[in-house]
Every structure is written in structure tokens, then in C-alpha cells.
Coordinates of N, CA and C in Angstrom, one line a residue:
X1 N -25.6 -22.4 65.2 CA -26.5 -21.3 65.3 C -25.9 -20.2 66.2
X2 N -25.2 -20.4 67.3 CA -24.9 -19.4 67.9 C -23.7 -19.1 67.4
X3 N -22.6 -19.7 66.3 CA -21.8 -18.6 65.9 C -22.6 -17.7 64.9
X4 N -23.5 -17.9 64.0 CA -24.1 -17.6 63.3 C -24.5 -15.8 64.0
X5 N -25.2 -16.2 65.9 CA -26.0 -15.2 66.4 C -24.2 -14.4 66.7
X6 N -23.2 -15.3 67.2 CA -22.1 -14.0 67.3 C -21.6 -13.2 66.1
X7 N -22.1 -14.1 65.0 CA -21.5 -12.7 64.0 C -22.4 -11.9 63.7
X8 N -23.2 -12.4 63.8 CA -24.3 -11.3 63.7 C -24.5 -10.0 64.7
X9 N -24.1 -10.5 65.7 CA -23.7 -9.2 67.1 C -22.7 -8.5 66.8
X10 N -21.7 -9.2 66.4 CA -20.3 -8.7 66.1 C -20.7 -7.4 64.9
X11 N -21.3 -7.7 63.9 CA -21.7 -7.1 62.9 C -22.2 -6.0 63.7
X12 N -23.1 -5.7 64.3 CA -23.5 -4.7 64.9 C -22.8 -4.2 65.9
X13 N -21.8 -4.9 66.4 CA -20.5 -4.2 67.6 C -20.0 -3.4 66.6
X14 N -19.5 -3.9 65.4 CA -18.7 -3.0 64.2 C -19.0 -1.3 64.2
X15 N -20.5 -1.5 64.3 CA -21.6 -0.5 64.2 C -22.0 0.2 65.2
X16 N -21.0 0.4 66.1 CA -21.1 0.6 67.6 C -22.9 0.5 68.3
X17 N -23.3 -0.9 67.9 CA -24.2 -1.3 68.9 C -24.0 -1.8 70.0
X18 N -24.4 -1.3 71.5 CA -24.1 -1.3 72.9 C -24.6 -2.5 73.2
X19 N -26.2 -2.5 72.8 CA -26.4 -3.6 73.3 C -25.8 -5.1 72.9
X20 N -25.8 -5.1 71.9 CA -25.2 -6.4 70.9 C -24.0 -6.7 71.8
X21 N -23.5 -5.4 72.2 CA -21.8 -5.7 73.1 C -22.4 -6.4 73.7
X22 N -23.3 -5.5 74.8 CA -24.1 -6.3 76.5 C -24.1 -7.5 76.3
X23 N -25.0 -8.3 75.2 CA -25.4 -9.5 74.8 C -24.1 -10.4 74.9
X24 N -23.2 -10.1 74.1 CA -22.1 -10.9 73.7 C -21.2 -11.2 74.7
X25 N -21.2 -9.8 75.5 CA -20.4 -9.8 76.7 C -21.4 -10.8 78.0
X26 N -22.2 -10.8 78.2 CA -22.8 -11.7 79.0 C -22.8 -13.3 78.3
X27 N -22.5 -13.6 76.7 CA -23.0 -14.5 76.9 C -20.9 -15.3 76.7
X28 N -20.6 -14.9 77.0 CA -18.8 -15.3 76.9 C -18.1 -14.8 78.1
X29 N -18.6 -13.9 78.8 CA -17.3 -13.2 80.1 C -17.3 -14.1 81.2
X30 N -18.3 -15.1 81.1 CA -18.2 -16.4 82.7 C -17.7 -17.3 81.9
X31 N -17.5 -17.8 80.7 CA -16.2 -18.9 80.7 C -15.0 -18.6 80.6
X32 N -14.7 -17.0 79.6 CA -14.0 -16.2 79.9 C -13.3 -16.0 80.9
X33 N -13.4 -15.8 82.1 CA -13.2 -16.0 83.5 C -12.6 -16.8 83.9
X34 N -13.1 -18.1 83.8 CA -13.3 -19.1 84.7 C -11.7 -19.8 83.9
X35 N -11.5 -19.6 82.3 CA -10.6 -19.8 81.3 C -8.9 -18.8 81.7
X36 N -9.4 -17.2 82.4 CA -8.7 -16.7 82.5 C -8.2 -17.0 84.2
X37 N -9.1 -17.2 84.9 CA -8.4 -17.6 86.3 C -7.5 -19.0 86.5
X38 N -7.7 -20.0 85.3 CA -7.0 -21.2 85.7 C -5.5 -20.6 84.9
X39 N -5.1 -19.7 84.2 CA -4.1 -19.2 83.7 C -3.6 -18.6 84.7
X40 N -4.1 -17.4 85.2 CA -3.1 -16.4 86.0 C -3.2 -16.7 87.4
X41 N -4.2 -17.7 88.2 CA -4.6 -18.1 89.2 C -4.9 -16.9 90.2
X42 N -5.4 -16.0 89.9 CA -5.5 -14.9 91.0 C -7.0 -14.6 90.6
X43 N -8.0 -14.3 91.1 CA -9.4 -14.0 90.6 C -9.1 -12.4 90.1
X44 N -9.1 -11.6 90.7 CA -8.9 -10.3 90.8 C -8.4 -9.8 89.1
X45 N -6.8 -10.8 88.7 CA -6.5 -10.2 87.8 C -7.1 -10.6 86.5
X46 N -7.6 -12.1 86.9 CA -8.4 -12.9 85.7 C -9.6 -11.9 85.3
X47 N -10.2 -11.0 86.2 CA -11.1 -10.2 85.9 C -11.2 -9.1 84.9
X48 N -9.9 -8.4 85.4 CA -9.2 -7.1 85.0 C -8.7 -7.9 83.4
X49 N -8.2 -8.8 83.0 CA -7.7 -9.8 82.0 C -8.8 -9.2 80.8
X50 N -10.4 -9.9 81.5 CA -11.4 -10.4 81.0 C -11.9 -8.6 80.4
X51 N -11.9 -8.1 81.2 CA -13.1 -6.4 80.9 C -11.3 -6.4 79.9
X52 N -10.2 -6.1 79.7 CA -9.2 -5.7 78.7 C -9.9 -6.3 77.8
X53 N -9.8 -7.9 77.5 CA -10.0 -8.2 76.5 C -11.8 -8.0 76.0
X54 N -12.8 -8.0 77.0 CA -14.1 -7.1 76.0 C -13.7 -5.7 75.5
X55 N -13.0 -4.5 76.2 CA -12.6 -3.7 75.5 C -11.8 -3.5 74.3
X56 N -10.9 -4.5 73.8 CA -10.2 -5.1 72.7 C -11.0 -5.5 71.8
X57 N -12.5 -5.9 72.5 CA -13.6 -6.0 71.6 C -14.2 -5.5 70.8
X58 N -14.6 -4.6 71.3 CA -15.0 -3.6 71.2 C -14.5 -2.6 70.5
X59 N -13.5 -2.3 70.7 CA -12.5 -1.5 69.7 C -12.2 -2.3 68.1
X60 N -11.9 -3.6 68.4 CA -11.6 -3.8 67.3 C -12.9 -5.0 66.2
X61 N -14.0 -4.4 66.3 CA -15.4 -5.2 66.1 C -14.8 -5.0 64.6
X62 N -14.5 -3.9 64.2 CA -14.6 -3.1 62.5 C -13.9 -4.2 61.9
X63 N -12.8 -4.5 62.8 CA -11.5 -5.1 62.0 C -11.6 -7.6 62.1
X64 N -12.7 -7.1 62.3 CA -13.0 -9.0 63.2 C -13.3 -9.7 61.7
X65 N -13.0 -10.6 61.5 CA -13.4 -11.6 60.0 C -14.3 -12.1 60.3
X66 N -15.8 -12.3 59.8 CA -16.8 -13.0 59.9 C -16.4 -14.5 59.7
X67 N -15.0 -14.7 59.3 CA -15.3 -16.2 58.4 C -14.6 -17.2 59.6
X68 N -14.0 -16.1 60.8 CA -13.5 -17.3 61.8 C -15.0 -16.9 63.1
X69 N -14.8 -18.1 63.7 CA -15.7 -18.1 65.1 C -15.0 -16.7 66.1
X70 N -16.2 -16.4 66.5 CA -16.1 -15.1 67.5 C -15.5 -15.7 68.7
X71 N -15.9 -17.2 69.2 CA -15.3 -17.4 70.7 C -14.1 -18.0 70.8
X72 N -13.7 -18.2 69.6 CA -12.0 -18.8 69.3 C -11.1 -17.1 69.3
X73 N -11.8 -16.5 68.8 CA -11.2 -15.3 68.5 C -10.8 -14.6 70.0
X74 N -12.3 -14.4 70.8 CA -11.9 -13.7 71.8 C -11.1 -14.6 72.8
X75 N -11.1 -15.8 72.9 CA -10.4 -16.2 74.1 C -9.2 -16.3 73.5
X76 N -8.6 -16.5 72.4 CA -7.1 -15.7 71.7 C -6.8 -14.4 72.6
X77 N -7.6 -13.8 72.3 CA -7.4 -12.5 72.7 C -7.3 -12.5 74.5
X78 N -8.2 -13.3 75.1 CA -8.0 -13.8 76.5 C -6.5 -14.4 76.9
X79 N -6.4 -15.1 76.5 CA -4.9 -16.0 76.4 C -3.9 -15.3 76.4
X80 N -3.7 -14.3 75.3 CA -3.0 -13.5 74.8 C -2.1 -12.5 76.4
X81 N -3.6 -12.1 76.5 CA -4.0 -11.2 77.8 C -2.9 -11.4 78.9
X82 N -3.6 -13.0 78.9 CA -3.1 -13.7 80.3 C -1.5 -14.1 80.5
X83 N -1.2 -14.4 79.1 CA -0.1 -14.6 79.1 C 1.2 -13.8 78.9
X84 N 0.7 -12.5 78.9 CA 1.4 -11.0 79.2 C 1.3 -10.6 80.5
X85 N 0.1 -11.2 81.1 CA 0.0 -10.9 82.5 C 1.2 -11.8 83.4
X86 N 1.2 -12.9 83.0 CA 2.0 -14.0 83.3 C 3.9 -13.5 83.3
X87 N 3.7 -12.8 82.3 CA 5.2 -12.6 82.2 C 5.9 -11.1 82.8
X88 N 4.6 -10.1 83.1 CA 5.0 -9.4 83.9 C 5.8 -9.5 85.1
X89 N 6.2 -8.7 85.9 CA 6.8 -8.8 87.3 C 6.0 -8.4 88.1
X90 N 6.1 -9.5 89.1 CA 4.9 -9.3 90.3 C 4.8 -8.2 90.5
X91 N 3.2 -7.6 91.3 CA 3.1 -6.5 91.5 C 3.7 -6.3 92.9
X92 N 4.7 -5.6 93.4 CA 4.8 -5.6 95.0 C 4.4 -4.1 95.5
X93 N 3.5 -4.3 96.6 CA 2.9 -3.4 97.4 C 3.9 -2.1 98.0
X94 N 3.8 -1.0 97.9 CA 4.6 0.2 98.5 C 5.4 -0.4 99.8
X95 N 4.5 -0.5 100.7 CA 4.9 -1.0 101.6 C 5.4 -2.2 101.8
X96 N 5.4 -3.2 101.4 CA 6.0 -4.7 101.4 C 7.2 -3.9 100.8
X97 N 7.7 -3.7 100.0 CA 8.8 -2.7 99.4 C 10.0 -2.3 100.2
X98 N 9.8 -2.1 101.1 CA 10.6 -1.0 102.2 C 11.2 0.2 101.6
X99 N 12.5 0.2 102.7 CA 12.7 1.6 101.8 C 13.7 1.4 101.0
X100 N 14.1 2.9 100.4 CA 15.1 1.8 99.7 C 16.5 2.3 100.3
X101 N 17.9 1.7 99.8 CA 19.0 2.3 100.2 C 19.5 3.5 100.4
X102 N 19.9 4.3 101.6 CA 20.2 5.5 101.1 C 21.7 5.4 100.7
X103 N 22.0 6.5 99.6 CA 23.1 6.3 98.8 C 24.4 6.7 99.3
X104 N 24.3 7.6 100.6 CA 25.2 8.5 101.0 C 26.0 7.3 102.0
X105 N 26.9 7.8 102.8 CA 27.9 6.8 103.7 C 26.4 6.6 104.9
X106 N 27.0 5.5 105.2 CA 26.4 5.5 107.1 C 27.0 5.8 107.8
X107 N 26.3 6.6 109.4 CA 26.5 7.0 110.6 C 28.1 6.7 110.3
X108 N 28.7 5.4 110.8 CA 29.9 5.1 111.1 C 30.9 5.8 110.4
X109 N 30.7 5.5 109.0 CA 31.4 6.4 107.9 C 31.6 7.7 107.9
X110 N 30.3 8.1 108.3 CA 30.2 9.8 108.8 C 30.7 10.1 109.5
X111 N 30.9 9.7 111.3 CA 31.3 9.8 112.3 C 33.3 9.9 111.6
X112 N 33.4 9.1 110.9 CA 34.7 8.4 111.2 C 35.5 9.3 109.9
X113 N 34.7 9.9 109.4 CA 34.9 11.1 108.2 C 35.0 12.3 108.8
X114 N 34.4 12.6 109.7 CA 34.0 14.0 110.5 C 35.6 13.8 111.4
X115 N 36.0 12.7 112.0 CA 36.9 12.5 113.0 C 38.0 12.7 112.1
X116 N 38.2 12.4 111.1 CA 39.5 12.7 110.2 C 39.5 14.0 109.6
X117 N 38.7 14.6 109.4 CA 38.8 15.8 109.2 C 39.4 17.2 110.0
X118 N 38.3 16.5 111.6 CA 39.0 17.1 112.5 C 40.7 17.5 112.7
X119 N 41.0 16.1 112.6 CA 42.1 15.5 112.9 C 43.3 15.9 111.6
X120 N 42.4 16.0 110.8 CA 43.6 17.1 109.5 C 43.8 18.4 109.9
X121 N 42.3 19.1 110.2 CA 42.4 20.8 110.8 C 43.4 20.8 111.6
X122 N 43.3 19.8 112.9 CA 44.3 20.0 113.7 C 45.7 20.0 113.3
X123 N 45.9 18.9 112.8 CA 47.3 18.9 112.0 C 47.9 20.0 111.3
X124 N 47.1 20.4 110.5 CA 47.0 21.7 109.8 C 47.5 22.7 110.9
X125 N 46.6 23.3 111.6 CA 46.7 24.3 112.2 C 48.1 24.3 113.5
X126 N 48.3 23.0 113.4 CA 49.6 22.3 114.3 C 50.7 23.1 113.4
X127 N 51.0 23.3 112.2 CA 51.9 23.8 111.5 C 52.6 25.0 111.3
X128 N 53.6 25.4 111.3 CA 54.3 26.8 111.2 C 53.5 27.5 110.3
X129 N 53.4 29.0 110.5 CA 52.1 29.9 109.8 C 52.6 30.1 108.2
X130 N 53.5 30.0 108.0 CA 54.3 30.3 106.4 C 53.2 28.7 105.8
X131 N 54.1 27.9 106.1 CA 53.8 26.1 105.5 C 51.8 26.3 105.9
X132 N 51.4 26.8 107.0 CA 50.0 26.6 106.9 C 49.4 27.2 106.0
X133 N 49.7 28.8 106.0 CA 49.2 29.4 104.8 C 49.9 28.8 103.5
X134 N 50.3 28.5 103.3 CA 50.6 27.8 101.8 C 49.7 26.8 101.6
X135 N 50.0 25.8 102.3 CA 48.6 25.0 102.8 C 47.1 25.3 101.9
X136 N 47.1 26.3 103.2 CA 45.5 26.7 103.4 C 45.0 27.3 101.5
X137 N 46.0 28.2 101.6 CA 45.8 29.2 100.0 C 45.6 28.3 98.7
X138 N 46.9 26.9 98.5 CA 47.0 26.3 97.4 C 45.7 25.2 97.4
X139 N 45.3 24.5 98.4 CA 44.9 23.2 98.6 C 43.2 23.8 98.6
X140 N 43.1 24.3 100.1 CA 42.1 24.8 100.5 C 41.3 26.0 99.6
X141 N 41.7 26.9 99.6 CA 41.2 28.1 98.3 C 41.5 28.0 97.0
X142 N 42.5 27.0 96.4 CA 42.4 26.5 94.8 C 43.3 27.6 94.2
X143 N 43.9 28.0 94.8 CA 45.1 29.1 94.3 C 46.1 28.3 93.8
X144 N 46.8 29.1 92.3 CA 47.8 28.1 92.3 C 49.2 28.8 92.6
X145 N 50.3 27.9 92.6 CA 51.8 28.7 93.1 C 51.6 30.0 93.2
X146 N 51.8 30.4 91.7 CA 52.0 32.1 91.5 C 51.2 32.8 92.3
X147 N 49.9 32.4 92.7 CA 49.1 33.4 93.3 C 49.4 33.3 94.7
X148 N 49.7 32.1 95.3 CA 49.8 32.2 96.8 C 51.3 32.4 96.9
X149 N 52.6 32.5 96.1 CA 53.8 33.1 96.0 C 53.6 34.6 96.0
X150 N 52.3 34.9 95.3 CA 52.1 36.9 95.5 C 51.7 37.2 96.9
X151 N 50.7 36.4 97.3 CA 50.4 36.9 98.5 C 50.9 36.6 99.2
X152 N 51.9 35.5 99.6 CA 53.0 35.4 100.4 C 53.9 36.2 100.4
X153 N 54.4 37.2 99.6 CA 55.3 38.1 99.0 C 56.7 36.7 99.0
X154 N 56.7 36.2 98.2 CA 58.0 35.2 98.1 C 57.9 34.9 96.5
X155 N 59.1 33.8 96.5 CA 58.6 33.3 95.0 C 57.8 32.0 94.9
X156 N 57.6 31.8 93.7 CA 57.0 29.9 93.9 C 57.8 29.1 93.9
X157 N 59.0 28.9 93.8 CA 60.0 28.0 94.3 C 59.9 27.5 95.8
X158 N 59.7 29.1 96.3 CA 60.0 28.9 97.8 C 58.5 28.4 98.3
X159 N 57.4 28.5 97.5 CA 55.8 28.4 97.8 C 55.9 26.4 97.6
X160 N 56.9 26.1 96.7 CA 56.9 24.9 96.2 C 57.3 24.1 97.5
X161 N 58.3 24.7 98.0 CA 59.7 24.0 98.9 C 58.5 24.1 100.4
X162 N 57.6 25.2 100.8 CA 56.9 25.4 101.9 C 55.4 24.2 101.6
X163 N 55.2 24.0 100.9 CA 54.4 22.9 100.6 C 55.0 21.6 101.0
X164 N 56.1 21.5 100.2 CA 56.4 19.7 100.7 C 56.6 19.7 101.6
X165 N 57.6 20.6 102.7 CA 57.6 20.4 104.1 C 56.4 20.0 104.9
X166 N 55.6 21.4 104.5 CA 54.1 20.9 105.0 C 53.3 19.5 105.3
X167 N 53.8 19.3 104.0 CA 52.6 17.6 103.5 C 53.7 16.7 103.9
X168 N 55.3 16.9 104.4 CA 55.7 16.0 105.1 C 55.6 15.9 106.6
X169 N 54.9 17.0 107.3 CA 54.9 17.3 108.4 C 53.5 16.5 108.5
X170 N 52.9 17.0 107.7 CA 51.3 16.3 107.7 C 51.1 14.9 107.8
X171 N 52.2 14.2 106.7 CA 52.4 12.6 106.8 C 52.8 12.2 108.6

């Protein structure tokens, strides 16, 4: 008799009757529950499980076969639920989270980046002013031979030969 009264509700959920939901939904969402909490063991989401699957109800009343049981059907649909909830990945809290990595060097890396750099300027600037400006123009400003051979007034042979010196003086 009472699948009888759930198809008959269901018939009228089809029909977007509210009440008939109300009915149906009070008379299944406490075993419902009680079916979805021993699955996901958390009350909270067994809840959230339970209102998904009356709203799956709900939506799909039009498409329900009178010829199977309504409470086989929805706790399918419960199961279904739970067992997607089950396979998700835990939810973790912002804060339990921390922060995350930053991508850049650390302090020490920095420090010890900034100290070699230094320590190249110095080097650099340690060098005879021909070899430094060659240096400075090819390396530093992205000039190639020919251009830092013009503004040197020389040729690039000699711009070539003022380089290695340099970068062996640098070694």
C-alpha cells in the first residue's frame, strides 16, 4: 500500500506538486539519513547528501518509472550520492592549509645572489676602461661586436680580443 501511496505522490511530483514532495520527503529523509550517515560517517554531509538527492527528486519526478519502488529508487540515488562524496578529496579548511610555497629563492639565496653580484660589479669595475667598456656595452647593454667596435672607434677583432682578456681577468 505505501508503494502504491509513493507512486501516486511521485505522479503528482511529476506535476510539480509541493505538497506531495513535502509528504514524500518527510516520509523517507529520516532513513534516508540515518542510511546516508553510516556511509560517509559525518552527520553534516549525510545531510547535505540527503536535501541533493530530494532535489534529484524533484527534478527528475517526470522521468521516474511507476513500475520500480520509489524507495529503492531514491536511496540509489542516496548511495550513488554518498559514494561520490566518498571518493572526493577531503575538504581541508583555508587555514589548516597554510601557506603555500613561495616560488622565488629564500633570504639565503638572495643574500648570497646580491653578494655575487656585488662582487662581479666590483670585479668589473676593477678592470682597465677599454676591456670594461667592452664589457659593459656587449654583455650588459646587449650590443653586439660591430656596435660596441663603432663606439669604441676600433675594429671587432680588437672588440673580440678586449673581451677575452676581460672574462679572463674576470675568471
Amino acid at each position: 500500500m505505501e508503494e502504491t501511496a509513493d507512486q501516486v505522490l511521485m505522479g503528482r511530483i511529476a506535476n510539480g506538486d509541493e505538497a506531495a514532495f513535502r509528504l514524500l520527503s518527510r516520509r523517507h529523509a529520516a532513513r534516508a539519513l540515518g542510511f546516508a550517515q553510516r556511509i560517509v560517517q559525518n552527520h553534516a554531509l549525510a545531510e547535505e547528501v540527503v536535501q541533493e538527492a530530494l532535489l534529484r527528486v524533484w527534478i527528475n519526478a517526470p522521468r521516474w518509472r511507476s513500475d520500480a519502488p520509489f524507495q529503492a529508487w531514491f536511496f540509489r540515488i542516496v548511495l550513488n550520492l554518498c559514494l561520490n562524496q566518498k571518493r572526493r578529496p577531503a575538504f581541508v579548511s583555508l587555514e589548516s592549509a597554510g601557506e603555500p610555497p613561495d616560488p622565488g629563492p629564500d633570504a639565503v639565496r638572495q643574500i648570497e645572489a646580491r653578494e655575487l653580484d656585488q662582487d662581479i660589479a666590483a670585479a668589473i669595475d676593477a678592470l682597465p676602461d677599454r676591456q670594461r667598456a667592452a664589457i659593459l656595452l656587449t654583455y650588459h647593454e646587449g650590443l653586439s661586436n660591430a656596435e660596441t667596435a663603432a663606439l669604441l672607434d676600433t675594429t671587432v677583432s680588437a672588440v673580440e680580443t678586449l673581451l677575452a682578456r676581460a672574462k679572463r681577468t674576470l675568471r
